[in-house]
XYZ file of N, CA and C in Angstrom:
276
model
N 73.438 33.114 49.846
C 72.263 33.789 50.361
C 71.271 33.951 49.211
N 70.064 33.478 49.418
C 69.049 33.563 48.371
C 68.332 34.909 48.435
N 67.534 35.134 47.416
C 66.770 36.383 47.355
C 65.802 36.467 48.527
N 65.156 35.369 48.856
C 64.193 35.381 49.965
C 64.866 35.685 51.296
N 66.016 35.071 51.551
C 66.677 35.324 52.829
C 67.245 36.743 52.879
N 67.678 37.265 51.735
C 68.157 38.649 51.694
C 66.997 39.609 51.968
N 65.862 39.353 51.357
C 64.681 40.182 51.589
C 64.231 40.128 53.033
N 64.254 38.932 53.619
C 63.869 38.794 55.027
C 64.844 39.536 55.934
N 66.127 39.495 55.594
C 67.124 40.201 56.406
C 66.914 41.712 56.312
N 66.616 42.202 55.116
C 66.366 43.632 54.956
C 65.106 44.067 55.697
N 64.059 43.241 55.651
C 62.834 43.561 56.387
C 63.087 43.556 57.892
N 63.895 42.619 58.362
C 64.219 42.571 59.788
C 65.024 43.799 60.204
N 65.951 44.235 59.353
C 66.721 45.438 59.670
C 65.816 46.670 59.688
N 64.893 46.749 58.740
C 63.966 47.879 58.713
C 63.083 47.864 59.956
N 62.656 46.687 60.374
C 61.842 46.564 61.579
C 62.634 47.030 62.801
N 63.901 46.697 62.860
C 64.748 47.147 63.967
C 64.920 48.656 63.999
N 65.130 49.254 62.835
C 65.279 50.713 62.766
C 63.986 51.395 63.208
N 62.843 50.887 62.751
C 61.563 51.476 63.145
C 61.297 51.292 64.636
N 61.661 50.132 65.178
C 61.488 49.910 66.618
C 62.351 50.876 67.418
N 63.573 51.112 66.959
C 64.447 52.076 67.629
C 63.865 53.482 67.546
N 63.296 53.835 66.394
C 62.674 55.158 66.244
C 61.499 55.307 67.203
N 60.725 54.255 67.376
C 59.589 54.318 68.300
C 60.076 54.485 69.731
N 61.080 53.728 70.125
C 61.591 53.840 71.491
C 62.172 55.220 71.775
N 62.958 55.730 70.833
C 63.516 57.072 71.021
C 62.419 58.131 71.011
N 61.411 57.926 70.174
C 60.292 58.861 70.139
C 59.503 58.865 71.429
N 59.279 57.686 72.004
C 58.554 57.625 73.279
C 59.332 58.322 74.390
N 60.661 58.163 74.371
C 61.472 58.882 75.353
C 61.358 60.383 75.138
N 61.370 60.807 73.878
C 61.293 62.244 73.578
C 59.931 62.809 73.959
N 58.877 62.026 73.784
C 57.555 62.484 74.227
C 57.566 62.706 75.737
N 58.209 61.793 76.462
C 58.290 61.903 77.913
C 59.075 63.148 78.333
N 60.134 63.473 77.583
C 61.006 64.571 78.005
C 60.692 65.906 77.312
N 59.722 65.952 76.427
C 59.402 67.191 75.700
C 58.798 68.218 76.640
N 59.008 69.483 76.298
C 58.517 70.561 77.155
C 57.255 71.233 76.634
N 56.990 71.123 75.335
C 55.808 71.806 74.791
C 54.880 70.804 74.100
N 53.647 71.234 73.928
C 52.657 70.382 73.262
C 52.999 70.177 71.793
N 53.593 71.174 71.172
C 53.958 71.046 69.763
C 55.026 69.976 69.555
N 56.008 69.944 70.447
C 57.042 68.908 70.354
C 56.435 67.529 70.527
N 55.561 67.391 71.500
C 54.914 66.100 71.726
C 54.083 65.678 70.522
N 53.413 66.632 69.876
C 52.589 66.321 68.711
C 53.438 65.824 67.543
N 54.556 66.504 67.297
C 55.423 66.114 66.186
C 56.021 64.736 66.436
N 56.505 64.501 67.631
C 57.112 63.209 67.940
C 56.034 62.125 67.993
N 54.836 62.481 68.423
C 53.736 61.517 68.398
C 53.425 61.067 66.987
N 53.496 61.994 66.031
C 53.315 61.621 64.623
C 54.427 60.684 64.165
N 55.656 60.953 64.585
C 56.766 60.071 64.237
C 56.512 58.656 64.746
N 56.097 58.543 65.992
C 55.829 57.234 66.583
C 54.679 56.546 65.843
N 53.636 57.303 65.531
C 52.481 56.742 64.833
C 52.874 56.200 63.466
N 53.602 56.996 62.689
C 53.950 56.556 61.342
C 55.024 55.469 61.354
N 55.888 55.445 62.352
C 56.841 54.338 62.477
C 56.105 53.039 62.799
N 55.070 53.126 63.619
C 54.296 51.916 63.921
C 53.513 51.453 62.696
N 53.050 52.385 61.872
C 52.399 51.987 60.625
C 53.415 51.304 59.702
N 54.641 51.801 59.683
C 55.695 51.145 58.910
C 55.944 49.726 59.388
N 55.944 49.530 60.695
C 56.114 48.178 61.232
C 54.935 47.289 60.832
N 53.734 47.849 60.864
C 52.559 47.093 60.453
C 52.650 46.707 58.974
N 53.152 47.601 58.143
C 53.332 47.280 56.724
C 54.356 46.169 56.534
N 55.426 46.200 57.303
C 56.437 45.140 57.192
C 55.840 43.803 57.593
N 55.049 43.792 58.651
C 54.396 42.547 59.058
C 53.460 42.072 57.952
N 52.716 43.001 57.339
C 51.830 42.636 56.239
C 52.588 42.052 55.060
N 53.770 42.577 54.787
C 54.597 42.033 53.706
C 55.101 40.645 54.069
N 55.531 40.460 55.310
C 56.083 39.173 55.724
C 55.033 38.065 55.717
N 53.818 38.380 56.155
C 52.784 37.337 56.179
C 51.950 37.336 54.901
N 52.294 38.205 53.957
C 51.638 38.300 52.653
C 50.131 38.486 52.795
N 49.757 39.479 53.586
C 48.349 39.758 53.833
C 47.983 41.118 53.253
N 47.107 41.099 52.269
C 46.648 42.349 51.667
C 45.760 43.121 52.636
N 45.063 42.417 53.501
C 44.175 43.079 54.461
C 44.977 43.921 55.442
N 46.080 43.382 55.936
C 46.928 44.127 56.876
C 47.515 45.353 56.191
N 47.935 45.207 54.947
C 48.500 46.338 54.223
C 47.443 47.398 53.945
N 46.231 46.979 53.604
C 45.154 47.948 53.387
C 44.813 48.683 54.677
N 44.790 47.958 55.781
C 44.506 48.590 57.073
C 45.595 49.603 57.429
N 46.844 49.276 57.140
C 47.945 50.203 57.425
C 47.848 51.447 56.552
N 47.484 51.272 55.285
C 47.342 52.447 54.415
C 46.176 53.328 54.853
N 45.086 52.716 55.296
C 43.959 53.494 55.803
C 44.349 54.249 57.070
N 45.093 53.593 57.952
C 45.555 54.252 59.168
C 46.494 55.407 58.839
N 47.337 55.243 57.827
C 48.236 56.324 57.422
C 47.442 57.514 56.899
N 46.401 57.250 56.118
C 45.565 58.336 55.606
C 44.889 59.074 56.760
N 44.342 58.336 57.702
C 43.698 58.964 58.852
C 44.721 59.695 59.723
N 45.938 59.185 59.785
C 46.998 59.855 60.539
C 47.361 61.198 59.950
N 47.358 61.294 58.632
C 47.640 62.576 57.984
C 46.533 63.569 58.325
N 45.296 63.119 58.277
C 44.187 64.007 58.633
C 44.272 64.440 60.096
N 44.648 63.529 60.974
C 44.798 63.878 62.390
C 45.933 64.874 62.593
N 46.998 64.731 61.833
C 48.110 65.670 61.921
C 47.678 67.076 61.524
N 46.928 67.170 60.438
C 46.444 68.475 59.992
C 45.499 69.074 61.036
N 44.614 68.256 61.580
C 43.681 68.754 62.595
C 44.419 69.220 63.841
N 45.426 68.477 64.271
C 46.192 68.871 65.448
C 46.977 70.152 65.197
N 47.499 70.302 63.992
C 48.209 71.543 63.661
C 47.261 72.736 63.717
N 46.034 72.553 63.256
C 45.054 73.638 63.329
C 44.717 73.977 64.781
N 44.627 72.957 65.613
C 44.313 73.195 67.029
C 45.467 73.938 67.701
N 46.705 73.503 67.471
C 47.847 74.127 68.114
C 48.086 75.552 67.651
N 47.729 75.862 66.415
C 47.909 77.230 65.921
C 46.653 78.074 66.110
N 45.654 77.503 66.744
C 44.386 78.164 66.998
C 43.702 78.643 65.712
N 43.850 77.854 64.650
C 43.176 78.138 63.400
C 43.859 79.147 62.507
N 44.977 79.715 62.944
C 45.677 80.689 62.105
C 46.386 79.970 60.965
N 46.517 80.650 59.847
C 47.189 80.030 58.703
C 48.573 80.559 58.546
Protein backbone atom coordinates (compact mmCIF):
# COMPACT_ATOMS: atom_id res chain seq x y z
CA UNK A 1 0.00 0.00 0.00
CA UNK A 2 1.50 3.31 -1.06
CA UNK A 3 1.29 6.61 0.74
CA UNK A 4 -1.22 7.94 -1.80
CA UNK A 5 -3.56 4.98 -1.48
CA UNK A 6 -3.30 5.10 2.32
CA UNK A 7 -4.15 8.80 2.28
CA UNK A 8 -7.08 8.20 -0.06
CA UNK A 9 -8.36 5.42 2.20
CA UNK A 10 -8.15 7.67 5.25
CA UNK A 11 -9.96 10.48 3.42
CA UNK A 12 -12.67 8.05 2.33
CA UNK A 13 -13.09 6.83 5.92
CA UNK A 14 -13.31 10.41 7.17
CA UNK A 15 -15.90 11.16 4.49
CA UNK A 16 -17.93 8.16 5.64
CA UNK A 17 -17.82 9.23 9.29
CA UNK A 18 -18.92 12.77 8.36
CA UNK A 19 -21.72 11.43 6.15
CA UNK A 20 -22.93 9.27 9.04
CA UNK A 21 -22.81 12.30 11.36
CA UNK A 22 -24.92 14.28 8.89
CA UNK A 23 -27.50 11.52 8.56
CA UNK A 24 -27.78 11.04 12.31
CA UNK A 25 -27.94 14.80 12.78
CA UNK A 26 -30.76 15.16 10.26
CA UNK A 27 -32.70 12.46 12.09
CA UNK A 28 -32.08 14.25 15.39
CA UNK A 29 -33.28 17.55 13.93
CA UNK A 30 -36.47 15.77 12.88
CA UNK A 31 -37.00 14.24 16.32
CA UNK A 32 -35.85 17.18 18.51
CA UNK A 33 -38.37 18.81 20.80
CA UNK A 34 -36.90 22.28 21.33
CA UNK A 35 -35.45 25.00 19.13
CA UNK A 36 -32.18 24.92 21.05
CA UNK A 37 -31.66 21.23 20.28
CA UNK A 38 -32.39 21.82 16.62
CA UNK A 39 -29.93 24.74 16.55
CA UNK A 40 -27.10 22.73 18.10
CA UNK A 41 -27.64 19.75 15.82
CA UNK A 42 -28.01 22.09 12.84
CA UNK A 43 -24.54 23.43 13.62
CA UNK A 44 -23.23 19.86 13.75
CA UNK A 45 -24.70 19.13 10.33
CA UNK A 46 -23.36 22.41 8.92
CA UNK A 47 -19.82 21.87 10.15
CA UNK A 48 -19.81 18.20 9.11
CA UNK A 49 -20.78 19.29 5.61
CA UNK A 50 -17.96 21.84 5.64
CA UNK A 51 -15.63 18.99 6.64
CA UNK A 52 -16.85 16.99 3.65
CA UNK A 53 -16.28 20.00 1.42
CA UNK A 54 -12.71 20.29 2.75
CA UNK A 55 -12.07 16.62 2.02
CA UNK A 56 -13.32 17.08 -1.53
CA UNK A 57 -11.04 20.12 -1.86
CA UNK A 58 -8.09 18.04 -0.68
CA UNK A 59 -8.91 15.19 -3.06
CA UNK A 60 -9.23 17.41 -6.14
CA UNK A 61 -6.36 19.65 -4.95
CA UNK A 62 -8.37 22.84 -5.27
CA UNK A 63 -7.35 25.82 -3.18
CA UNK A 64 -10.55 27.63 -4.18
CA UNK A 65 -12.77 24.92 -2.68
CA UNK A 66 -10.73 24.93 0.52
CA UNK A 67 -10.89 28.73 0.76
CA UNK A 68 -14.65 28.63 0.23
CA UNK A 69 -15.00 26.01 2.98
CA UNK A 70 -12.94 28.09 5.40
CA UNK A 71 -15.03 31.17 4.63
CA UNK A 72 -18.21 29.17 5.19
CA UNK A 73 -16.83 27.91 8.51
CA UNK A 74 -16.10 31.48 9.61
CA UNK A 75 -19.61 32.59 8.66
CA UNK A 76 -21.02 29.51 10.42
CA UNK A 77 -19.36 30.52 13.66
CA UNK A 78 -20.88 33.99 13.37
CA UNK A 79 -24.30 32.47 12.65
CA UNK A 80 -23.95 30.22 15.70
CA UNK A 81 -23.22 33.19 17.93
CA UNK A 82 -26.13 35.15 16.46
CA UNK A 83 -28.51 32.22 16.94
CA UNK A 84 -27.37 31.78 20.53
CA UNK A 85 -28.13 35.45 21.17
CA UNK A 86 -31.58 35.05 19.64
CA UNK A 87 -32.41 31.93 21.65
CA UNK A 88 -31.28 33.51 24.92
CA UNK A 89 -33.06 36.75 24.06
CA UNK A 90 -29.83 38.72 24.37
CA UNK A 91 -29.05 37.68 27.94
CA UNK A 92 -25.44 36.92 28.75
